[in-house]
Short mmCIF file of C-alpha atoms in Angstrom, two decimals:
data_model
loop_
_atom_site.label_atom_id
_atom_site.label_comp_id
_atom_site.label_asym_id
_atom_site.label_seq_id
_atom_site.Cartn_x
_atom_site.Cartn_y
_atom_site.Cartn_z
CA MET A 1 4.16 7.18 -20.06
CA ALA A 2 5.96 8.79 -17.16
CA ARG A 3 7.22 12.02 -19.21
CA ALA A 4 4.45 14.58 -18.39
CA ALA A 5 5.87 16.67 -20.74
CA MET A 6 4.99 14.66 -23.66
CA PRO A 7 2.01 15.46 -25.61
CA TYR A 8 -0.57 13.30 -25.94
CA ILE A 9 -1.78 13.14 -29.67
CA SER A 10 -5.53 12.50 -30.31
CA GLY A 11 -8.49 13.96 -31.83
CA ALA A 12 -10.30 13.71 -28.53
CA SER A 13 -9.21 15.02 -25.23
CA PRO A 14 -8.54 12.30 -22.65
CA VAL A 15 -10.11 14.50 -20.04
CA ARG A 16 -13.56 14.02 -21.48
CA ALA A 17 -13.37 10.47 -20.60
CA LEU A 18 -13.31 11.59 -16.96
CA ALA A 19 -16.76 13.74 -17.39
CA ASP A 20 -19.29 11.03 -15.65
CA ALA A 21 -16.71 9.68 -13.18
CA ALA A 22 -18.08 9.39 -9.67
CA PRO A 23 -15.74 11.19 -7.18
CA THR A 24 -15.56 8.11 -4.46
CA PRO A 25 -13.35 4.40 -4.26
CA PHE A 26 -14.83 2.26 -6.62
CA TRP A 27 -14.07 -0.63 -3.86
CA LEU A 28 -16.46 0.99 -1.25
CA GLU A 29 -19.22 1.63 -3.86
CA ASP A 30 -20.64 -2.00 -3.32
CA PRO A 31 -23.63 -3.39 -2.55
CA ASP A 32 -22.47 -5.90 -0.28
CA ARG A 33 -20.56 -3.24 2.12
CA PRO A 34 -21.67 -4.30 5.57
CA ASP A 35 -23.69 -1.98 8.00
CA ALA A 36 -20.95 0.10 10.73
CA LEU A 37 -21.22 -1.68 14.16
CA PRO A 38 -22.45 0.23 16.89
CA ALA A 39 -19.91 3.05 18.75
CA LEU A 40 -18.49 2.13 22.13
CA VAL A 41 -20.73 3.76 25.04
CA GLY A 42 -19.09 2.96 28.53
CA ASP A 43 -16.29 1.33 29.71
CA GLU A 44 -14.68 -1.86 28.44
CA THR A 45 -11.96 -4.19 29.47
CA CYS A 46 -9.70 -6.51 27.71
CA ASP A 47 -6.54 -8.38 27.32
CA LEU A 48 -5.75 -6.80 24.06
CA LEU A 49 -7.15 -3.62 22.46
CA VAL A 50 -6.31 -3.03 18.85
CA VAL A 51 -6.74 0.67 17.97
CA GLY A 52 -7.57 1.01 13.82
CA GLY A 53 -10.05 -1.20 11.69
CA GLY A 54 -7.98 -1.42 8.55
CA TYR A 55 -5.59 -4.42 7.55
CA SER A 56 -3.21 -3.96 10.58
CA GLY A 57 -5.59 -4.00 12.97
CA LEU A 58 -7.98 -6.38 11.65
CA TRP A 59 -4.79 -8.94 10.96
CA THR A 60 -3.74 -8.27 14.74
CA ALA A 61 -6.95 -8.95 16.28
CA LEU A 62 -7.68 -12.00 14.03
CA ILE A 63 -4.28 -13.47 14.67
CA ALA A 64 -4.06 -12.80 18.32
CA LYS A 65 -7.58 -15.05 18.60
CA GLU A 66 -5.91 -17.57 16.49
CA ARG A 67 -2.98 -17.96 18.59
CA ASP A 68 -5.00 -18.07 21.82
CA PRO A 69 -8.77 -18.41 21.43
CA GLN A 70 -9.35 -17.44 25.18
CA ARG A 71 -7.39 -13.76 25.08
CA ASP A 72 -10.29 -11.38 25.36
CA VAL A 73 -9.97 -8.78 22.37
CA VAL A 74 -11.60 -5.42 21.38
CA LEU A 75 -10.79 -3.65 18.45
CA ILE A 76 -12.02 0.36 17.76
CA GLU A 77 -12.44 2.33 14.45
CA GLY A 78 -12.58 5.70 14.43
CA ASN A 79 -14.83 5.60 11.32
CA GLU A 80 -15.93 2.20 9.64
CA ILE A 81 -13.81 -0.90 8.63
CA GLY A 82 -11.95 -0.59 5.95
CA TRP A 83 -13.06 2.91 4.74
CA ALA A 84 -9.24 4.66 4.53
CA ALA A 85 -6.40 2.93 2.96
CA SER A 86 -7.52 -0.56 3.29
CA GLY A 87 -10.66 0.10 1.33
CA ARG A 88 -9.10 2.17 -1.37
CA ASN A 89 -5.69 0.89 -2.51
CA GLY A 90 -5.15 -0.71 -5.83
CA GLY A 91 -5.33 -4.26 -4.42
CA PHE A 92 -1.64 -5.37 -5.24
CA CYS A 93 -1.17 -7.80 -2.11
CA ALA A 94 2.71 -8.33 -2.38
CA ALA A 95 5.07 -11.04 -0.64
CA SER A 96 7.99 -8.17 -0.35
CA LEU A 97 8.17 -6.89 3.20
CA THR A 98 10.87 -4.41 1.77
CA HIS A 99 9.18 -2.68 -0.81
CA GLY A 100 11.05 -4.40 -3.48
CA LEU A 101 14.34 -5.96 -3.94
CA GLY A 102 16.44 -2.93 -4.85
CA ASN A 103 15.33 -1.14 -1.66
CA GLY A 104 15.82 -4.47 0.62
CA LEU A 105 19.31 -4.70 -1.05
CA ALA A 106 19.93 -1.19 -0.18
CA ARG A 107 18.78 -1.56 3.39
CA TRP A 108 19.49 -5.31 4.58
CA PRO A 109 21.28 -7.28 2.27
CA GLY A 110 22.87 -9.32 4.83
CA GLU A 111 19.20 -10.77 5.71
CA LEU A 112 17.48 -10.10 2.40
CA ALA A 113 17.06 -14.00 1.64
CA LYS A 114 15.33 -14.47 5.12
CA LEU A 115 12.79 -11.30 4.58
CA GLU A 116 11.99 -12.72 1.13
CA GLU A 117 11.17 -16.17 2.40
CA LEU A 118 9.21 -14.55 5.29
CA GLY A 119 7.29 -12.41 2.77
CA ILE A 120 6.37 -15.72 0.60
CA ARG A 121 5.39 -17.48 3.79
CA ASN A 122 3.12 -14.50 4.58
CA LEU A 123 1.81 -14.21 1.11
CA ASP A 124 0.70 -18.13 1.55
CA ASP A 125 -0.66 -17.27 4.83
CA ILE A 126 -2.94 -14.60 3.50
CA GLU A 127 -4.08 -16.94 0.65
CA ASP A 128 -4.90 -19.60 3.27
CA ALA A 129 -6.58 -17.28 5.50
CA VAL A 130 -8.67 -16.04 2.63
CA ALA A 131 -9.67 -19.59 1.79
CA ARG A 132 -10.37 -20.81 5.66
CA TYR A 133 -12.82 -17.92 6.47
CA ASP A 134 -14.24 -17.89 3.01
CA ILE A 135 -13.59 -13.93 2.23
CA ASP A 136 -15.00 -13.26 -1.34
CA CYS A 137 -12.12 -10.69 -2.44
CA ALA A 138 -11.54 -11.96 -5.79
CA PHE A 139 -7.92 -12.98 -4.51
CA GLU A 140 -5.80 -14.01 -7.96
CA ARG A 141 -2.11 -14.80 -7.70
CA THR A 142 -0.93 -13.81 -11.08
CA GLY A 143 1.82 -12.07 -10.12
CA GLU A 144 3.00 -8.27 -11.17
CA ILE A 145 5.61 -7.31 -14.08
CA ASP A 146 7.77 -4.44 -13.54
CA ILE A 147 7.88 -2.62 -16.85
CA ALA A 148 10.51 -0.33 -18.96
CA THR A 149 9.47 2.27 -20.86
CA GLU A 150 12.76 3.84 -21.08
CA PRO A 151 16.10 1.99 -22.60
CA TYR A 152 18.00 2.80 -19.28
CA GLN A 153 14.89 0.81 -17.33
CA VAL A 154 15.77 -2.37 -19.53
CA ALA A 155 19.41 -2.22 -18.14
CA GLU A 156 17.98 -2.14 -14.63
CA LEU A 157 15.42 -4.85 -14.75
CA LYS A 158 18.13 -7.11 -16.30
CA GLU A 159 20.29 -6.55 -13.20
CA ALA A 160 17.32 -6.72 -10.91
CA ALA A 161 16.39 -10.29 -12.72
CA GLU A 162 20.21 -11.14 -12.05
CA ASP A 163 19.89 -10.41 -8.48
CA ALA A 164 16.98 -12.18 -7.73
CA ALA A 165 18.76 -15.00 -9.44
CA ARG A 166 21.63 -14.21 -6.99
CA LEU A 167 19.02 -14.82 -3.88
CA GLY A 168 17.64 -18.04 -5.36
CA LEU A 169 14.48 -16.39 -6.35
CA ASP A 170 13.08 -18.28 -9.30
CA ARG A 171 9.73 -17.10 -9.53
CA HIS A 172 11.23 -13.71 -11.20
CA ARG A 173 11.50 -13.93 -15.36
CA PHE A 174 12.94 -11.09 -17.54
CA LEU A 175 10.56 -10.75 -20.66
CA ASP A 176 12.20 -8.86 -23.54
CA GLN A 177 9.61 -6.55 -25.68
CA ASP A 178 8.12 -9.27 -27.58
CA GLU A 179 7.36 -11.39 -24.86
CA LEU A 180 6.01 -8.56 -22.72
CA ARG A 181 3.89 -7.37 -25.51
CA ALA A 182 2.79 -10.64 -25.44
CA GLU A 183 1.64 -10.64 -22.10
CA VAL A 184 0.10 -6.95 -22.09
CA ASP A 185 0.20 -4.76 -25.79
CA SER A 186 1.60 -1.18 -25.21
CA PRO A 187 3.51 0.63 -27.86
CA THR A 188 5.23 2.49 -24.76
CA PHE A 189 6.67 -1.09 -23.36
CA ARG A 190 10.48 -2.31 -24.08
CA ALA A 191 10.56 -4.73 -21.29
CA GLY A 192 9.53 -6.47 -17.90
CA LEU A 193 10.48 -8.46 -14.98
CA TRP A 194 7.79 -10.78 -13.93
CA ASP A 195 7.57 -11.96 -10.47
CA ARG A 196 5.25 -14.89 -11.24
CA ASP A 197 4.12 -15.77 -7.77
CA GLY A 198 5.14 -13.11 -5.41
CA VAL A 199 1.97 -10.72 -5.83
CA ALA A 200 -2.00 -11.41 -5.82
CA MET A 201 -4.59 -9.22 -7.31
CA LEU A 202 -7.81 -8.77 -4.87
CA ASN A 203 -10.67 -6.47 -3.98
CA PRO A 204 -9.04 -4.73 -1.08
CA ALA A 205 -12.57 -3.40 0.44
CA ARG A 206 -13.61 -7.14 0.36
CA LEU A 207 -10.63 -8.45 2.13
CA ALA A 208 -11.22 -5.88 5.08
CA TRP A 209 -14.94 -6.54 5.55
CA GLY A 210 -13.83 -10.58 5.33
CA LEU A 211 -11.37 -10.13 7.81
CA LYS A 212 -14.08 -7.86 9.76
CA ARG A 213 -16.65 -10.97 9.79
CA ALA A 214 -14.13 -13.33 10.72
CA CYS A 215 -12.93 -11.63 13.64
CA LEU A 216 -16.36 -11.67 15.02
CA ASP A 217 -16.84 -14.84 14.30
CA LEU A 218 -13.89 -15.57 16.44
CA GLY A 219 -15.29 -13.49 19.53
CA VAL A 220 -13.38 -10.07 18.81
CA ARG A 221 -15.41 -7.39 19.98
CA VAL A 222 -15.46 -4.60 17.41
CA TYR A 223 -16.86 -0.71 17.67
CA GLU A 224 -16.76 1.24 14.85
CA ARG A 225 -17.09 5.49 14.63
CA THR A 226 -15.19 4.94 17.95
CA ARG A 227 -12.25 7.41 17.65
CA ALA A 228 -9.24 6.86 20.18
CA THR A 229 -8.50 10.08 21.70
CA ALA A 230 -5.75 9.45 24.19
CA LEU A 231 -3.56 6.72 25.43
CA ALA A 232 -2.19 6.82 29.44
CA SER A 233 -0.89 4.14 31.61
CA GLU A 234 -3.39 2.89 34.34
CA GLY A 235 -2.20 0.66 37.32
CA LEU A 236 -0.49 -2.53 35.83
CA GLY A 237 -2.10 -1.74 31.95
CA MET A 238 -3.14 0.80 29.62
CA ALA A 239 -6.31 2.70 29.06
CA VAL A 240 -7.40 4.49 25.81
CA ARG A 241 -10.16 7.26 25.77
CA THR A 242 -13.12 7.30 23.34
CA PRO A 243 -15.53 10.33 22.62
CA TYR A 244 -18.21 8.11 25.00
CA GLY A 245 -15.75 5.87 27.07
CA ARG A 246 -12.68 4.08 27.77
CA VAL A 247 -11.05 0.76 27.06
CA PHE A 248 -8.61 -0.71 30.06
CA ALA A 249 -6.23 -3.36 28.40
CA ARG A 250 -3.28 -5.20 29.56
CA HIS A 251 -1.81 -4.67 26.06
CA ILE A 252 -2.62 -2.35 23.47
CA ALA A 253 -1.53 -2.83 19.26
CA LEU A 254 -1.92 0.22 17.31
CA GLY A 255 -2.90 0.08 13.44
CA THR A 256 -3.30 3.70 12.89
CA ASN A 257 -0.61 3.90 10.28
CA ALA A 258 -1.02 7.38 8.34
CA PHE A 259 -3.22 8.95 10.99
CA PRO A 260 -1.36 10.74 14.40
CA SER A 261 -0.06 7.94 16.55
CA LEU A 262 -1.13 7.76 20.19
CA VAL A 263 2.56 7.44 21.31
CA ARG A 264 3.77 10.81 19.99
CA ARG A 265 7.39 9.87 19.77
CA VAL A 266 6.57 7.68 16.62
CA ARG A 267 4.80 10.95 14.54
CA PRO A 268 8.29 12.35 13.15
CA TYR A 269 8.93 9.02 11.64
CA ILE A 270 5.53 8.92 9.53
CA VAL A 271 4.49 11.45 6.36
CA PRO A 272 0.66 11.18 5.21
CA VAL A 273 1.30 11.51 1.28
CA TYR A 274 -1.86 11.27 -0.84
CA ASP A 275 -1.74 8.83 -4.09
CA HIS A 276 -4.91 8.93 -6.60
CA ALA A 277 -6.21 6.44 -8.91
CA LEU A 278 -8.86 6.08 -11.79
CA MET A 279 -11.17 3.59 -12.57
CA THR A 280 -12.44 2.65 -16.16
CA GLU A 281 -15.80 1.36 -17.20
CA PRO A 282 -15.82 -2.47 -18.15
CA LEU A 283 -13.81 -3.18 -20.94
CA SER A 284 -15.84 -4.87 -23.97
CA ASP A 285 -14.34 -8.32 -25.61
CA GLY A 286 -12.88 -6.20 -28.38
CA GLN A 287 -11.04 -3.56 -26.13
CA LEU A 288 -9.38 -6.70 -24.14
CA ALA A 289 -8.62 -8.29 -27.46
CA ALA A 290 -6.49 -5.20 -28.23
CA ILE A 291 -4.49 -5.12 -25.20
CA GLY A 292 -3.87 -8.81 -24.31
CA TRP A 293 -3.62 -9.28 -20.51
CA ARG A 294 -5.18 -12.63 -20.50
CA ASN A 295 -2.72 -13.60 -17.39
CA ARG A 296 -4.52 -10.58 -15.58
CA GLN A 297 -0.93 -9.64 -13.71
CA GLY A 298 -0.64 -6.42 -11.93
CA LEU A 299 1.49 -3.99 -13.67
CA SER A 300 3.92 -0.94 -12.64
CA ASP A 301 6.49 1.06 -14.45
CA SER A 302 9.81 1.56 -13.39
CA ASN A 303 10.08 5.39 -13.12
CA ASN A 304 10.74 7.47 -9.67
CA HIS A 305 7.03 8.55 -10.63
CA PHE A 306 5.39 5.27 -11.44
CA HIS A 307 2.05 4.34 -12.43
CA TYR A 308 0.39 1.23 -11.11
CA PHE A 309 -2.33 -0.73 -12.76
CA ARG A 310 -4.27 -4.07 -12.85
CA ILE A 311 -7.33 -5.50 -14.33
CA THR A 312 -10.32 -6.31 -12.01
CA ALA A 313 -13.13 -9.50 -11.90
CA ASP A 314 -15.33 -7.26 -14.02
CA ASN A 315 -12.43 -6.14 -16.46
CA ARG A 316 -12.08 -2.57 -15.53
CA ILE A 317 -8.54 -1.13 -15.45
CA LEU A 318 -7.39 0.48 -12.25
CA TRP A 319 -4.67 3.18 -13.15
CA GLY A 320 -3.44 4.72 -10.49
CA GLY A 321 -0.06 6.71 -8.97
CA TYR A 322 2.49 8.89 -10.73
CA ASP A 323 1.99 12.28 -8.59
CA ILE A 324 2.25 11.89 -4.76
CA VAL A 325 0.54 15.04 -2.99
CA TYR A 326 1.84 16.09 0.25
CA ARG A 327 0.36 19.22 1.90
CA TYR A 328 2.15 21.31 4.27
CA GLY A 329 1.81 20.29 7.91
CA GLY A 330 1.07 16.58 7.08
CA GLY A 331 -2.97 16.67 7.57
CA VAL A 332 -5.15 13.46 6.47
CA ARG A 333 -8.54 15.29 5.81
CA ALA A 334 -11.33 14.05 3.34
CA GLU A 335 -11.28 17.42 1.22
CA TYR A 336 -7.43 16.01 0.36
CA ASP A 337 -8.92 12.62 -1.49
CA GLN A 338 -10.07 14.59 -4.84
CA HIS A 339 -7.25 15.94 -6.73
CA PRO A 340 -8.57 17.17 -10.55
CA ALA A 341 -5.17 18.15 -11.58
CA THR A 342 -3.87 14.62 -11.32
CA TYR A 343 -6.75 12.91 -12.64
CA GLU A 344 -6.07 15.01 -15.94
CA LYS A 345 -2.88 14.00 -15.90
CA LEU A 346 -3.44 10.19 -15.13
CA ALA A 347 -6.01 10.23 -17.93
CA ARG A 348 -3.64 11.53 -20.68
CA HIS A 349 -1.11 9.00 -19.29
CA PHE A 350 -3.55 6.34 -19.50
CA PHE A 351 -4.35 6.65 -23.38
CA ARG A 352 -0.74 7.25 -24.21
CA CYS A 353 -0.27 3.80 -22.56
CA PHE A 354 -3.28 1.97 -24.12
CA PRO A 355 -4.09 4.19 -27.33
CA GLN A 356 -6.24 1.21 -28.55
CA LEU A 357 -8.74 2.23 -25.88
CA GLU A 358 -9.50 5.45 -27.01
CA GLY A 359 -12.90 6.14 -26.23
CA LEU A 360 -13.19 4.06 -23.01
CA ARG A 361 -14.51 5.94 -19.90
CA PHE A 362 -13.55 6.40 -16.52
CA SER A 363 -15.96 5.76 -13.74
CA HIS A 364 -14.51 6.48 -10.46
CA THR A 365 -11.79 8.60 -9.31
CA TRP A 366 -10.52 8.94 -5.74
CA GLY A 367 -7.60 9.18 -3.33
CA GLY A 368 -6.16 8.44 0.17
CA ALA A 369 -3.48 8.81 2.34
CA ILE A 370 -0.50 6.74 2.39
CA ASP A 371 1.87 6.38 5.94
CA THR A 372 5.50 6.89 4.17
CA CYS A 373 8.49 6.64 6.22
CA SER A 374 11.85 7.24 5.07
CA ARG A 375 13.08 3.85 4.46
CA PHE A 376 9.67 3.11 2.51
CA SER A 377 8.80 -0.18 4.49
CA ALA A 378 7.61 -0.68 7.93
CA PHE A 379 8.99 -0.13 11.36
CA PHE A 380 8.10 -1.51 14.62
CA GLY A 381 8.60 -0.92 18.05
CA THR A 382 7.00 -0.96 21.68
CA ALA A 383 6.08 1.86 24.41
CA HIS A 384 4.75 1.77 27.80
CA ALA A 385 7.44 -0.72 29.10
CA GLY A 386 6.37 -2.90 26.46
CA ARG A 387 2.40 -2.76 26.70
CA VAL A 388 1.97 -0.79 23.58
CA ALA A 389 3.47 -1.83 20.11
CA TYR A 390 3.02 -0.31 16.99
CA ALA A 391 3.97 -1.22 13.26
CA ALA A 392 3.65 1.96 10.40
CA GLY A 393 5.16 3.31 7.40
CA TYR A 394 4.26 0.57 4.64
CA THR A 395 4.58 3.17 2.16
CA GLY A 396 1.81 1.52 -0.21
CA LEU A 397 2.55 -2.22 0.43
CA GLY A 398 0.67 -2.35 3.53
CA VAL A 399 -2.18 -4.94 1.71
CA GLY A 400 0.32 -7.96 2.24
CA ALA A 401 3.12 -6.34 4.94
CA THR A 402 0.47 -5.58 7.38
CA ARG A 403 0.02 -9.45 8.14
CA PHE A 404 3.17 -9.43 8.86
CA GLY A 405 3.36 -6.25 10.93
CA ALA A 406 0.56 -8.02 13.26
CA GLU A 407 2.51 -10.77 13.49
CA VAL A 408 5.41 -8.75 14.60
CA MET A 409 3.33 -6.46 17.06
CA LEU A 410 1.95 -9.61 18.77
CA ASP A 411 5.35 -11.18 18.98
CA LEU A 412 6.71 -7.69 20.63
CA LEU A 413 3.87 -7.93 23.22
CA SER A 414 4.51 -11.46 24.30
CA GLY A 415 8.00 -10.21 25.06
CA GLU A 416 9.26 -13.64 22.82
CA ARG A 417 12.12 -13.70 20.98
CA THR A 418 11.10 -14.99 17.57
CA GLU A 419 12.53 -14.85 14.00
CA ARG A 420 10.53 -11.82 13.42
CA THR A 421 11.73 -9.96 16.32
CA GLU A 422 15.59 -10.92 15.81
CA LEU A 423 15.73 -9.52 12.47
CA GLU A 424 17.49 -6.00 11.89
CA MET A 425 14.89 -4.77 10.25
CA VAL A 426 12.35 -5.31 13.19
CA ARG A 427 14.95 -3.61 15.53
CA SER A 428 15.98 -0.74 13.54
CA LYS A 429 14.01 2.55 12.76
CA PRO A 430 14.18 4.66 9.72
CA LEU A 431 15.19 8.32 9.88
CA PRO A 432 12.47 10.80 11.33
CA PHE A 433 11.58 13.45 8.78
CA PRO A 434 12.61 16.79 9.74
CA PRO A 435 9.85 19.48 10.99
CA GLU A 436 8.18 21.84 9.18
CA PRO A 437 9.18 24.11 6.93
CA LEU A 438 12.02 21.92 6.17
CA ARG A 439 9.97 18.83 5.83
CA TRP A 440 7.89 20.46 3.19
CA ALA A 441 10.84 22.14 1.30
CA GLY A 442 12.98 18.81 1.30
CA ILE A 443 9.78 16.81 -0.10
CA GLY A 444 9.06 19.55 -2.68
CA ILE A 445 12.95 19.33 -3.83
CA THR A 446 13.11 15.53 -3.78
CA GLN A 447 9.70 15.48 -6.13
CA TRP A 448 10.96 17.70 -8.67
CA SER A 449 14.48 15.90 -8.87
CA MET A 450 12.66 12.65 -9.23
CA THR A 451 10.86 14.32 -12.23
CA ARG A 452 14.09 15.53 -13.67
CA ALA A 453 15.67 12.00 -13.36
CA ASP A 454 12.92 10.49 -15.08
CA THR A 455 13.32 12.78 -17.85
CA HIS A 456 17.18 12.73 -17.89
CA GLY A 457 17.78 8.95 -18.56
CA GLY A 458 17.11 8.01 -14.95
CA ARG A 459 20.18 10.14 -14.03
CA ARG A 460 20.10 10.94 -10.36
CA ASN A 461 21.52 14.64 -9.00
CA LEU A 462 23.56 15.97 -6.03
CA TRP A 463 20.21 15.69 -3.92
CA LEU A 464 19.14 12.66 -4.79
CA LYS A 465 22.46 11.14 -4.24
CA ALA A 466 23.18 12.84 -0.85
CA MET A 467 19.10 11.76 -0.04
CA ASP A 468 20.59 7.90 -1.11
CA LYS A 469 23.51 8.44 0.84
CA VAL A 470 21.90 9.27 4.57
CA GLY A 471 18.74 7.00 3.82
CA LEU A 472 16.70 9.70 3.95
CA GLY A 473 14.06 9.52 1.02
CA PHE A 474 10.73 10.25 -0.63
CA ASP A 475 9.16 7.20 -2.41
CA SER A 476 6.64 8.41 -5.12
#
């Protein structure tokens, strides 16, 4: 499944399955998509300004009002709520705050048990909010299975299961090949590690739209199509300029993630990379029976260049990942959303994984930018004497972790010491990426090295070992 050089043997080209696919995010093509709210015209004044209308900004605005219903909160979004990463991801809402146990053990071994506890509590809070605000986002806490498709990965998953047991995480269960294929049947599957309670599947766009409605109901003033263009101190507060006005606020929370931060010193920590996905047409009863998947877990394989895949409420399969595309200079542009070479590769890999689904067609293709940082999990900070807070660098796990990031930003703005602000993870920063052209060259060498490791039994070359040692990597 992960070896791009392995030929796909079939009587029909998998690429033909892409012939009628719409080049648009499946989740955003929804008849219940809400209309955009008007742009800000003129000046506004508030206690808290939230910049960004994805999950990071929406959770921040919502929790700010839950903590203090009298707080005057404004949220501005440069396009429409949920149009970027929050409306085009895979819908994996994970408890992990550290991009998995392995990354957490490598970086914060002394506080990983606490981070896992906070992560599960955060996922519980998301589930509670979905119910409390009646958000129709097909929330299913089915867990996720990490899958071994190569012999060496079986041993790695067994080791990960032992690590989880030492941390007291009894929600993880190792599956041998027969047990795994009884859950989901693929000839490429060798073993799995099932996190049974730490991941939920959901409709990501509907979550964003539901959070928007909840914010409005609590009195947050939301302006869409209102891009923040500049940030500056203004007396004892801050001011943000927009195309048709300004917002004056005591405090500002930045949830812009993959987009250039208004705090310029944050920018070297973030590389926007593009991830792409396919969505199939709905499976028939016979096709579902051929693959099983009765428990509807999220799935991902264990390669450096990995695939993630899940089944939707209407029994489609979302299949994404593998390639990660970086453009020189790190721009975020609409024309980068589509990448036919990746779609062709993903289609070949899909039918290698599920040959019993030959003849199934893809209905949608899309891509979007991910805010990657060198430690693969969020970092936090303040600027302008503590009046501005930011959280970024979620590296693909923002569906769940952004709510935790919102809590951290609000803690930092309040100036209070909490169990979150005392974490080493919150107090430390990742290593910044080097400037161009070193950034582009380094990412290219790292990508080549990861592909080589995937096709050579997982053996990491000197480049990857050096990146591991200094803590500067590039996650696929």
